[in-house]
Amino acid sequence: MMTDLLLKYFRTKQQQVQSERTYDTQCPFCSMQCKMQVIEQSVVTRKRYKTIAKDNPTSEGRLCVKGLNAHQHATHRDRIKYPLLKVNGGFEQITWERALAIIKEKFEEIQKEHGKNAVSVYGGGSLTNEESYLLGKFARVTLKTKYIDYNGRFCMSAAASAANQAFGIDRGLTNRLSEIEETDCMILSGTNIAECQPTIMPYFERAKENGTYVIVIDPRKTETTKLADLHLQLKPGTDAALVNGLLKVLLDEGYTDASFIEERTKGFKEIEQHLSMMKLEEISEHTGVAIADIQKAARVFGAKKTGMIFTARGVEQQTDGYMAVRNLLNMLMVTGKIGKPSCGYGAITGQANGQGGREHGQKADQLPGYRSIENEEHRAYIANIWGIEKEDLPRKGVSAYEMFEKVHEGDIKAMFIMGSNPIVSNPNATYVKEALKKLEFLVSVDMFISETGQLADLILPTTSYLEDEGTMTNLEGRVTLREASKEKPGQTKHDWEILCEISRVMGKEKYFSFTSAEDIFNELRVASRGGVADYYGITYERIRKNDGMFWPCPTLEHEGTETLFEESFQHTDKKGIMIVVANESNVPKEKASNEFPLYLTTGRIMSHYLTGVQTRKSAALAARNVESHLQIHPETAFKYGIRDNMLVEIESKRGKIEVRSLLSNEIRQDTVFVPFHWADSQNVNNLVSKELDPTCRMPGFKVTTVKVKSVHEQVNQ
Ligand SMILES: Nc1nc2c(c(=O)[nH]1)N[C@H]1C(S)=C(S)[C@@H](COP(=O)(O)OP(=O)(O)OC[C@H]3O[C@@H](n4cnc5c(=O)[nH]c(N)nc54)[C@H](O)[C@@H]3O)O[C@H]1N2
Ligand SMILES: Nc1nc2c(c(=O)[nH]1)N[C@H]1C(S)=C(S)[C@@H](COP(=O)(O)OP(=O)(O)OC[C@H]3O[C@@H](n4cnc5c(=O)[nH]c(N)nc54)[C@H](O)[C@@H]3O)O[C@H]1N2
Ligand code: SF4
Ligand SMILES: [Mo]
C-alpha cells in the first residue's frame, strides 16, 4: 500500500512541468505568416512543445495544421547541428573553422581556374528580407559572380512579371484584405487557398456571406472550389484562351468602362481588334468549358459594380503563365475594376517570404529595392551603397533551372545553395540531379540533410523560425518582424551569419561587418530607397508599433501604402498597359496523344509543404499523408485497370514514377493530379518538362502528358 502511494507520488512529481518558456515567432511556411507562440515545457530531462496562435491583423489569431505542428520539425532530432563534410560517401562532423577554410579554398581555386562565374548561388523564399538581401550582395560583392537565382523563379515569376509590365509594380495584393469581404464578384484562378493559405479563408467566407458571386477556374474540385457559384473546370493549361473568351463577351456585350480605358490605360484598340476575330466555339472546344458558362462568368463579372481577381500557381506555372496572367489583368482594366475600393488584383504569394524574397536582389537580373542590374543608374546607386566600383558589379545571370544547364555546359563548377531543395523542386529533375552530381563543389545550407544535401560536399547547419530573427513581407505587402529568440541549437548559425563569415574568410569583411539582423535591415532600407520596393521608412521599431508596415514606404513619416493605384499606375506615364494574348503558348504545350493520353497537373495538399523536407519530419503532418498519390477519375481509372489505393506507374517522355491511386470524382476525366511533396521514386518532377516561359522563365509544372498503368498488372503479365 505504502509503496503504491510512493510510486504514485513520484510519478506525479515526474510529470510535473519543471519550467516553462515561451517564444514568439511566425509560422515558417506560407505567405500568411501567421503569428504564433511556441511554449516549451521542460519535464525532467525532456522538453515538450506546443504552439498557440497569436492575434495579428492578417491571420486574426488563426493557425492551420501546418503552423500548429511546425515545432515538430524545428525540434526534431534530425536537425543538423554541426558542419558536415562528405568523406568517402558519408558525412563527418567538422568545425566551422575547417568548413570556412574549405569553402575559401575551393571557391578560390575554382574561380582562379574557370573565372568568377564558375561559382553560383541559389537562394530561397524562406529566407528573411535581410538574408535575401545579403545573399544577393554575397554573390555580387564576395564572389563577384553573375550566377545567382532562387526558387521563387518557380513560384512568383509569372505573376510578378505580369504585374510589373502591366502596372509598373509587383506587390501581391493591390488592396487591403478586408476589401475582399465587400467585393461584389471575384474570380479565383488556379488558387487553392483552402489548402494552401487556410487562414485567409474567413475573408472569403465572409464575402460569401455578404453575397459575393464567386467564379473559380480550376481543372479540379477542391476545398476552395466549394466557395464557387460558378466553377469553370477547364482543361489544364488553357487559361489564356479561356480569358480571351471572357474578354470577348465583355467587349461584345458592352461591359467595358470606356472612361477608365481612355484615361488610365493603353493598348485597348489592339485587344478589340484581336478579339473580333475570335470565336467562342473555338475557345470552348480548346478549353473544355461550355459557351454558356463563359458567357455567364463574363456577364456577372462585367455587370457587378466591384470585382477582384486572384491568381496562383495553377494559372501561372505554365509556359505561357505570364501571358495568362496579363490577360486577367486586361480583364480588370477593360472593366475598370482596379484602383477602386473592393476592386483589384491579388497574386496569392506562396512561400513565407515569397514577396520580400523577390524584391531585394536574389534574382538573376535584380538589385535591391526591385532595381535592375542592367540599368546604369541603378548600378551606380547600389555600387555606391556597397562601396564598390559600378564596373565591378556583375551583369545579369540566368534563371534557376538554366543554372543547371550551365552546369551541364561546364560554365558553372560550384554551387552554394541556401534554403532550397532543387532536386525535388525543379522540372526535369533527373537532369538536375545529374548536374548537381557533376559539380566540383556543392554547398547546402539547411536545417536538414535534404535530397539535395545528400549530394553536397559540405552542409552548413542553419537556424529555424524559432531562432532566427528578421523581417518577412507577407502576401499583403506588409513587412512583419519575426522576433525569434530561442537559443541556437548545437553549432548552428543564422544564414546571415554564415554569409558574413564566408565573406570574412574570403577577405571581404569590410562589406559584411553586420552584428545583427537589424543592422542588415538598416542597410537594406537605404539600398531600397528610391526603388520601386522602397523600404526606407520602415524600421524595426515602426513594425513593432504598427503590427507590420506596408511598402512602398519612402520616408520615416510615411504611413506605408495599403492600397495601390488609387490615382495612377506606377509607369512613368501613369497608365496601365494592356496587351494582346494569344490562345496558345509560343512554347507548345504537350497535347494528349495515343502514347501519352492524360494531362498531369501537380500541386499541393494541406498537410505538406513544398519538397516536404520539413513537413515529412513532423509526426503529426506525416501521419496525415505518409506518401504521394495519383488523383484520378474513377472512369479513367477503370479504363486503365486501376482500382483505388493501388500502386500505379506514371510515365511521361522523361521518366517514370510510382505512386498510389486515389480515385476521385473531383477531377476531369482527361486529367490526373500528383502532389510534389515527395522525393526519389515519387518525385513527380522526374516527369515534368524543361520548357520555360519565354518572358519570366517559369516552368510548365501544371501540364505534362502521361500514361498510367497499375504496377500489379505489370507484374502479373
Ligand atoms: N499546404 C501547403 N500550402 C502551401 C504550400 C505547400 O506546399 N503546401 N506551398 C506554398 C507555396 S510556395 C505556394 S507557391 C502556394 C501555391 O498555392 P496554389 O497555387 O494555390 O497551389 P497549387 O496546388 O500548386 O495549385 C493551385 C490549383 O491550381 C489548379 N490547377 C492545375 N492546373 C491548372 C490550370 O491549368 N489552370 C488553372 N486555372 N488551375 C490549375 C490545381 O488543381 C490546384 O487546385 O502555396 C503555399 N502554401
Ligand atoms: N511539380 C511541381 N514542382 C514545383 C511546384 C509545383 O507546383 N509543382 N512549385 C514550385 C514552387 S511554387 C516552389 S516555391 C518551389 C519550392 O521548392 P524548394 O525551393 O525546393 O523549397 P523547399 O522544399 O521549401 O526547400 C527548402 C529547403 O530549405 C530548407 N530551409 C527551410 N527554411 C530555411 C532557412 O530559413 N534557411 C535555410 N538555409 N534553409 C531553409 C528546408 O529544410 C528545405 O530543405 O517548388 C517548385 N516546384
Ligand atoms: S502554413 Fe500558412 S496559414 Fe498555416 S499557420 Fe503557417 S502561415 Fe498560417
Ligand atoms: Mo511557391
Coordinates of C-alpha atoms in Angstrom, one line a residue, residues 23-29 33-39 49-52 63 66-75 79 126 128 131 352 447-448 462-470 472 481-486 489 494-495 614:
Y23 CA 8.9 32.0 -27.8
D24 CA 7.1 34.5 -30.0
T25 CA 7.6 33.9 -33.7
Q26 CA 5.9 33.5 -37.1
C27 CA 5.0 30.3 -39.0
P28 CA 7.8 29.2 -41.3
F29 CA 5.6 28.0 -44.1
Q33 CA 3.0 34.5 -41.9
C34 CA 0.6 33.7 -39.0
K35 CA 2.0 34.9 -35.7
M36 CA 2.4 32.3 -33.0
Q37 CA 3.8 31.4 -29.7
V38 CA 5.7 28.2 -29.1
I39 CA 5.6 27.0 -25.5
Y49 CA 6.5 21.9 -27.2
K50 CA 3.2 23.2 -28.2
T51 CA 2.1 26.0 -30.5
I52 CA -0.6 28.5 -30.0
L63 CA -3.3 28.9 -37.4
K66 CA 1.0 23.1 -40.5
G67 CA 1.6 26.0 -38.3
L68 CA 0.3 24.2 -35.2
N69 CA 2.9 21.4 -35.9
A70 CA 5.8 23.4 -37.2
H71 CA 7.7 23.0 -34.0
Q72 CA 7.9 19.2 -34.6
H73 CA 10.4 19.6 -37.4
A74 CA 12.3 22.5 -35.8
T75 CA 12.9 20.5 -32.6
R79 CA 18.2 18.8 -37.3
S126 CA 12.1 31.1 -46.8
T128 CA 14.3 36.7 -44.3
E131 CA 19.2 37.3 -45.7
A352 CA 6.7 32.7 -46.2
M447 CA 18.4 22.6 -41.2
F448 CA 18.3 19.1 -42.5
T462 CA 21.4 26.9 -40.1
T463 CA 18.8 28.1 -37.7
S464 CA 15.0 27.9 -37.9
Y465 CA 12.0 30.2 -37.5
L466 CA 12.3 29.7 -33.7
E467 CA 15.8 31.0 -33.5
D468 CA 16.4 33.4 -36.5
E469 CA 15.1 37.0 -36.1
G470 CA 14.4 39.1 -39.2
M472 CA 9.4 39.0 -43.9
L481 CA 9.1 41.2 -37.9
R482 CA 9.8 37.7 -36.8
E483 CA 11.1 38.1 -33.3
A484 CA 12.6 34.7 -32.9
S485 CA 14.7 34.4 -29.8
K486 CA 15.2 30.7 -29.0
P489 CA 20.9 24.5 -31.2
H494 CA 21.9 32.1 -38.8
D495 CA 22.0 32.3 -42.6
Q614 CA 10.3 20.0 -43.1

